[in-house]
Amino acid sequence: MAIEPQMWRELGLSDEEFERVVNAIGREPTPTELAMFSVEWSEHCGYPRSRPLLALLPKEGKYAARAEGEDAGGIEVAPGLTVLFKMESHNHPSQVEPFQGAATGVGGIIRDIFTMGARPIAVLDPLRFGELDKPLARYLLRGVVSGISFYGNCLGVPTVGGELRFEEAYGGNCLVNVMAVGIVETDKIATSRAVGEGNPVMIVGNSTGRDGIGGASILASHEFGVDEEKRPTVQIGDPFTEKCLIEACLEVLKTGAVVGLKDMGAAGITCTTCEMSAAGDHGMDIDLQKVPRREPGMEPWEMMMSASQARVLLVAQKARADAVLGIFRKWGINAVVIGKVTGDGILRVRDNGKLVAELEAKTLAEPPVRHLPVEEPAYYREVRSADLGELPLPEDMNGVLRDLLASPNIASAAWVYHQYDHMVQTNTVVVPGGDAAVLQLKGYRQGIAITTDGNGRYCYLDPYLGAQLVVAEAARNLVCVGAEPAGVTDCLNFGNPEKPDRFWQFKRCVEGLADACREFGLPVVSGNVGFYNETPETAVYPTPVLGVVGVLDDVRRHCTTGFKRAGDVILLLGETQEDLGGTEYLKRIHGQVTGRPPALDLDREKRVQSACLAAVREGLAASAHDCSDGGIAIALAECCMAGHMGAKITLPGDASVRLDARLFGESASRIVLSASPENAERIQRLAADEGAPVCVLGEAGGDELIISAEGETRVTLKVADMEQIWRDAIPSLMQ
Amino acid sequence: MSTATKLRFGIVVFPGTNCDTDAWHALHDGMGAPVDYIWHEETDLGRFDCVILPGGFSYGDYLRTGAVARFSPVMNAVSEFASKGGLVLGICNGFQILLEAGLLPGAVMRNVGQTFVCKYVNLRAETTDTPYTRGMQKGAVLRIPIAHGEGNYYADQATLDDLKRNDQVVFRYCTPEGEITPEASPNGSLDNIAGVCNRERNVMGMMPHPERCTDPLLGSADGRMVWESLLG
């Protein structure tokens, strides 16, 4: 069949990309080959556009990075024990069909973890939608949360954290990111390499249907148009099969009879056959007639593009193939030999005896890099020069605090996380709602903490600084619970990279992430890039979401947010400046998203974090909480609400800084601690030794939060009242 | 941690069960009790004194919860084991399966809020006349997690009267102070019922998860009261 321009265009390839394909293989591709290129060379699979920039991200840090080049990466958190983790986006499928889109997002990322031999122990879901007063945002939130709840709960993997953000910029294109975490003994990490000529290649799990065709190349690699019907490109989730697949794969890997295996994500058979072959310097010869099908009449190109869920490609040792098939049978999982490994590096696909594709695996797996032009966007100069000094100062700070507590970006997310089983597996030491989740590792003294962060508003206003602030805040969240930041996964959500101003945002963000991670000694062990998050009306904020894993030396020495004892001294590590740009206060109270994000001094940030970590590790701090959205007033309110206890505070510092900035400004590098008077003194000495600014804010106790400055009371609110506003905000919007 | 009693525990594993290892850790690590798994195709339970049907989504539970699991080979053996006086404890999905199998009276429906709920609740021990609660004070309040979408217990009036007459209501949802109020119920259960036993008192089912709160590190160790009652 001759290839017509319409064919490659419908598959999502540009004319230029088609030319590259022809150049790479020296002839016109067959229709099946064309389909394979369209998915494998899409940004979603092969990263042709982002790869050169991603090379900037550091790969090494204090903790040993593991499993580089595999689907998920990890760090060794205790001798011989590796924590594997990765975050991915499922934005477009969730916008199109929120329940299945989000559910299959969980399924996909968890497969990346257990196909490496790791037991999945946690999921986190950072979610971003349009403003919650819009019906579409509420519909999407409800659907996405039910989808995650349906899938994760059934699998028995606890959903221990995430984020919930609402901005107009996400109104036409929600961001549904999913992070999965697993544990594996370091010497048992499985690979995805196909080696050993003659070894059988098996397809394991669900049968192959038409669902998800084009999910990678069309849905994930283009903007949303107007009134588009893309539902058929969304996959359908089956958590029961996946649960059995987890148990069967982990059991099969224990036998040592597996050479390599890989999850079939988007573009299942294409990605796995060519990437496993390329990674192992081998080839494969497979017969599509042997692949179990869900529906008759599927064309070879459809088989190669299908994204049906819960499938895995596995290469077994030839002599032990029967043992492998037996374990899958025990779990009721279909496993079928569909071909064999070859020695020549060529991927051959047959259908009814006819050769429908014959390509060098490496040519397919490694798309040529594309360097895209960048251009500073017009808005950038404008927001940078915004003068916030002229902003009217509110009279009633009590009212402002109440209003901020009711902001869905600050309000309690319990409506969401109570729908997730966050305790199954009995490892969850600190449950959702704090700065970071803390998990025990049974049989080890050490524990891990996990957080996700990504302030898109900051990154919009200044992508380089914004990205650095994301790294700083995530690391700060970890030290608050007593964990040393150890490794990062990044999920980069951006607009159309073919637009130079969007690609500029991407480039600056990646540079900021790279520089900040290097400064903190944090390796970026895995990640995902999702472009084209835009509609004809708007692009999302440039939103790099980080998942950061930290290590607790002793999991019993952890800390939580709430004030613990009346009479404890409340301390502030760090300093407050006039940082109103990009704040929740500026947006919610003054209706503006402008200015420069808070300044960041990485050296001071590190000193503040070291002091906090030492205070928690030495058991001196009774509570610790990061100061971020809504500033010090919100941080204090959260400490009060979590501890069901009031506090009496005198605002420190410079009276020349505007009062609203002192209360609600979001200066970076600040942590609120509380401790007994004796321990508070020790923390102050410890901070001085670390070179971290520290001061006394006040004292915990009573049933009100009282904040005064220069002798005048500025805020007086009952803790119970604050709690009601904060707890009811999201449920009442969702009713 | 070890106990003098050698009650031997078996934990049934259906495809889709996901609280099996949690129960194992609670009993083995937390209580030092001998414990082993039972695959859903097994039919000989002779080596156990107490069989636990743990939580999860047996066979996916895409139909009514527990509706498929009750037909698995192991369930005939569990019925027989129970009829001979063996101890059978169903937790969450295990409770749902026991209801479907007719080993306990009543049924559970979808939570009134229509969503899955995972959080800590308070339970009041309504009777100490069961092997599962005999170590507790009557009226003791346990802080213990739930995690279910279908835990809204229902029984018709005659069954409910029977349950009460025979002291078969084992746990009810309550306030931290031990009061039974509608607000204290997380799922709309009839009469705040969280757990019931059979008339012979050897089979008990409950929606909350005692295996999730055996170690104070995880926020509560009140689940130990159930295990300690069993272990004597």
XYZ file of C-alpha atoms in Angstrom, chain B residues 10-230:
221
model
C -4.783 -19.047 58.955
C -5.303 -16.099 56.598
C -7.355 -16.772 53.471
C -5.990 -15.278 50.251
C -8.442 -14.808 47.397
C -7.233 -13.239 44.168
C -7.733 -9.551 44.919
C -7.339 -9.840 48.698
C -5.039 -7.041 49.792
C -4.974 -6.994 53.594
C -3.578 -10.521 53.916
C -0.018 -9.451 54.615
C -1.208 -6.748 57.034
C -3.004 -9.377 59.102
C 0.053 -11.610 58.890
C 2.348 -8.849 60.188
C -0.057 -7.881 62.959
C -0.242 -11.467 64.223
C 3.302 -12.577 63.517
C 5.326 -9.438 64.287
C 2.879 -7.726 66.598
C 1.585 -10.665 68.632
C 4.169 -13.394 68.048
C 1.417 -15.799 67.033
C 1.862 -18.703 64.600
C 0.228 -17.757 61.315
C 0.094 -19.025 57.734
C -1.702 -18.215 54.504
C -4.550 -20.258 52.979
C -4.853 -20.134 49.164
C -8.473 -19.848 47.980
C -8.309 -23.267 46.347
C -7.400 -25.079 49.582
C -10.038 -27.188 51.285
C -8.242 -28.558 54.357
C -8.222 -26.165 57.314
C -7.327 -28.795 59.887
C -4.072 -27.112 60.865
C -5.752 -23.919 62.103
C -7.694 -22.788 65.166
C -8.714 -19.392 63.813
C -9.340 -18.541 60.169
C -9.210 -14.889 59.125
C -10.905 -13.597 55.993
C -9.003 -10.357 55.445
C -9.884 -7.178 53.600
C -9.469 -6.387 49.947
C -11.420 -6.701 46.719
C -11.805 -10.453 46.236
C -12.084 -11.237 42.529
C -12.180 -7.482 41.954
C -15.602 -7.153 43.581
C -16.907 -5.645 40.355
C -20.236 -7.275 41.267
C -21.677 -6.979 44.761
C -18.881 -7.253 47.316
C -18.080 -10.815 48.320
C -20.618 -12.198 45.835
C -18.017 -14.165 43.873
C -15.707 -15.126 46.734
C -18.437 -17.050 48.566
C -18.391 -19.621 45.752
C -14.650 -20.295 45.932
C -13.484 -23.758 47.092
C -12.112 -22.519 50.391
C -15.497 -21.169 51.475
C -17.049 -24.619 51.760
C -14.173 -25.523 54.017
C -14.660 -22.337 56.045
C -18.375 -23.149 56.549
C -17.532 -26.612 57.702
C -14.750 -25.308 59.937
C -17.200 -22.856 61.506
C -19.908 -25.453 61.993
C -17.417 -27.480 64.022
C -16.833 -24.507 66.277
C -13.658 -23.164 64.617
C -13.022 -19.441 65.038
C -13.711 -17.386 61.900
C -13.021 -13.651 61.784
C -14.016 -11.610 58.746
C -12.543 -8.118 58.425
C -13.958 -5.612 55.927
C -14.207 -7.596 52.658
C -13.996 -10.729 54.816
C -17.092 -9.545 56.707
C -18.858 -8.910 53.389
C -18.002 -12.447 52.265
C -19.316 -13.954 55.510
C -22.590 -12.074 55.001
C -22.854 -13.280 51.397
C -22.084 -16.824 52.513
C -24.855 -16.677 55.117
C -22.451 -17.346 57.977
C -23.521 -14.050 59.525
C -26.930 -12.342 59.381
C -27.662 -9.138 57.497
C -26.065 -7.380 54.536
C -23.990 -4.308 53.738
C -24.918 -1.627 51.262
C -23.046 1.281 49.743
C -21.984 3.931 52.268
C -24.586 6.674 52.631
C -22.104 9.261 51.331
C -21.730 7.120 48.174
C -17.940 7.261 48.459
C -15.192 5.087 49.819
C -14.175 6.236 53.303
C -10.768 5.689 54.890
C -10.233 7.210 58.304
C -10.040 6.502 62.008
C -13.349 5.884 63.778
C -14.305 4.979 67.332
C -15.893 1.655 68.174
C -17.693 0.637 71.317
C -17.384 -2.957 72.462
C -21.040 -3.956 72.962
C -20.429 -7.409 74.339
C -17.502 -9.147 75.931
C -19.118 -12.507 75.465
C -17.181 -13.444 72.318
C -13.701 -14.885 71.842
C -12.848 -11.630 70.033
C -13.806 -9.232 72.812
C -13.567 -11.243 75.997
C -10.410 -9.359 77.076
C -12.145 -5.970 76.833
C -14.280 -4.026 79.250
C -17.885 -3.812 78.147
C -18.326 -0.345 76.644
C -14.597 0.057 75.962
C -13.880 2.536 73.132
C -11.399 1.474 70.454
C -9.821 3.918 67.998
C -9.499 1.958 64.806
C -9.367 2.636 61.030
C -12.010 1.850 58.445
C -11.500 1.686 54.670
C -14.521 0.671 52.643
C -17.100 1.787 50.109
C -19.776 -0.678 51.151
C -20.053 -0.933 54.902
C -23.553 0.334 55.486
C -24.911 -2.554 57.550
C -28.541 -3.513 57.115
C -30.827 -6.197 58.543
C -34.599 -6.475 58.534
C -36.454 -5.775 61.777
C -36.830 -9.433 62.759
C -33.130 -10.084 62.240
C -32.202 -6.955 64.138
C -34.439 -7.961 67.055
C -32.809 -11.367 67.003
C -29.331 -9.890 66.984
C -30.132 -7.758 69.986
C -31.929 -10.474 71.878
C -28.976 -12.799 71.457
C -26.318 -10.159 72.167
C -24.810 -10.588 68.696
C -23.960 -6.928 68.059
C -20.243 -6.888 68.872
C -19.161 -3.367 67.857
C -20.980 -0.119 67.190
C -19.611 3.184 65.879
C -19.490 5.796 68.612
C -18.049 9.184 69.539
C -14.629 9.329 71.218
C -16.574 9.457 74.487
C -18.474 6.279 73.665
C -21.839 7.764 72.749
C -23.827 6.211 69.923
C -24.868 9.099 67.675
C -25.819 9.159 63.984
C -22.835 11.470 63.280
C -20.455 8.904 64.738
C -21.348 6.425 62.005
C -19.150 6.844 58.918
C -21.372 4.867 56.553
C -25.003 5.022 57.669
C -25.073 1.572 59.262
C -28.315 0.524 60.890
C -28.086 1.211 64.605
C -24.412 2.152 64.116
C -23.540 -1.533 63.791
C -19.881 -2.118 62.902
C -19.530 -5.798 63.747
C -21.737 -8.804 64.529
C -21.239 -12.435 65.505
C -23.271 -15.569 64.864
C -25.475 -17.077 67.492
C -22.785 -19.622 68.397
C -20.388 -16.664 68.828
C -17.438 -18.317 67.034
C -17.913 -16.401 63.763
C -17.466 -12.623 63.862
C -17.367 -9.999 61.145
C -16.429 -6.334 61.394
C -15.861 -3.518 58.915
C -12.978 -1.774 60.794
C -9.418 -3.065 60.558
C -7.849 -4.218 63.841
C -4.772 -5.397 61.922
C -4.055 -1.785 60.953
C -3.634 -0.610 64.519
C -1.444 -3.101 66.296
C 1.623 -0.833 66.538
C 1.451 2.604 68.213
C 3.844 3.905 65.545
C 0.902 3.781 63.130
C -1.303 5.955 65.344
C -3.187 3.457 67.519
C -2.602 0.045 69.056
C -6.245 -0.532 70.019
C -6.543 -3.389 67.525
C -4.380 -5.413 69.872
C -7.403 -5.737 72.150
C -9.015 -8.038 69.582
C -5.882 -10.169 69.192
C -5.268 -10.247 72.932
C -8.835 -11.431 73.517
C -8.276 -14.256 71.056
